[in-house]
């Protein structure tokens, strides 16, 4: 499983990558707008922070020609291990095909149906990003959509991976992981919640108490 962080906040990225096995960072126009900074300096700071991990950055152009120009600017001004995110609009599919011809790595995004994912995969994209919570919000069963996409890709021998996105809780993360997606992108709040459990904290407290009762407070194995 590849874990990506769905944020453009440098402090959150730094903290998360120190702790967890992060494969990269995903952004979109909404996410970058939250940082209220110049776009390219922000993306270059993220690149510097994550090194050669994946950075998924989204085009904002409306036409295929504009999307290609956005992609070229991202490649030239940010570069590195970059994935160009393209929404699955008709112009987007056109852009995905052209970007793949030109050798870009591409993530098809804003996916709500298995049909959209299958079309994008046939454009040759590297990742497809279905929006789990937004699908759940329209009673579309995000987990079923992921299940259908992974099944379709397997049946049609397509190498495209599923990068599940848009999560509001841990149950959604567990469900799509079981449904066979290869990657998830989650906000920092969900990542930290995924790692924690109050019973884990209680267990660790009990270990400390028992150890200190016999070996002394603050004693460590390395200084016995
Ligand atoms: O990566 C896509 C994601 O940012 C959409 O998430 O939480 O706005 O539905 P959300």
CSV table of C-alpha atoms and ligand atoms in Angstrom, one decimal, residues 6 26-28 30-31 85 109 129 131 133-134 165-168 185, ligand 1:
chain,number,residue,atom,x,y,z
A,6,UNK,CA,-3.4,15.0,0.7
A,26,UNK,CA,-1.1,15.0,-3.5
A,27,UNK,CA,-2.4,18.5,-4.1
A,28,UNK,CA,-5.3,20.1,-6.0
A,30,UNK,CA,-8.5,23.7,-3.4
A,31,UNK,CA,-5.7,22.2,-1.3
A,85,UNK,CA,-3.3,15.3,-12.2
A,109,UNK,CA,-8.7,12.6,-10.8
A,129,UNK,CA,-8.3,8.7,-8.1
A,131,UNK,CA,-13.3,10.3,-4.5
A,133,UNK,CA,-16.3,10.4,0.7
A,134,UNK,CA,-17.8,12.5,-2.0
A,165,UNK,CA,-8.9,9.9,-2.4
A,166,UNK,CA,-11.3,11.9,-0.4
A,167,UNK,CA,-11.7,10.3,3.1
A,168,UNK,CA,-13.5,11.5,6.2
A,185,UNK,CA,-4.2,9.7,-0.2
B,1,LIG,O1,-7.4,14.2,-3.3
B,1,LIG,C1,-8.8,14.6,-3.5
B,1,LIG,C2,-9.3,15.2,-2.4
B,1,LIG,O2,-8.6,16.3,-2.0
B,1,LIG,C3,-10.8,15.5,-2.3
B,1,LIG,O3,-11.0,15.4,-1.0
B,1,LIG,O4,-12.0,15.8,1.2
B,1,LIG,O5,-12.2,17.5,-0.6
B,1,LIG,O6,-13.5,15.4,-0.7
B,1,LIG,P1,-12.3,16.0,-0.2
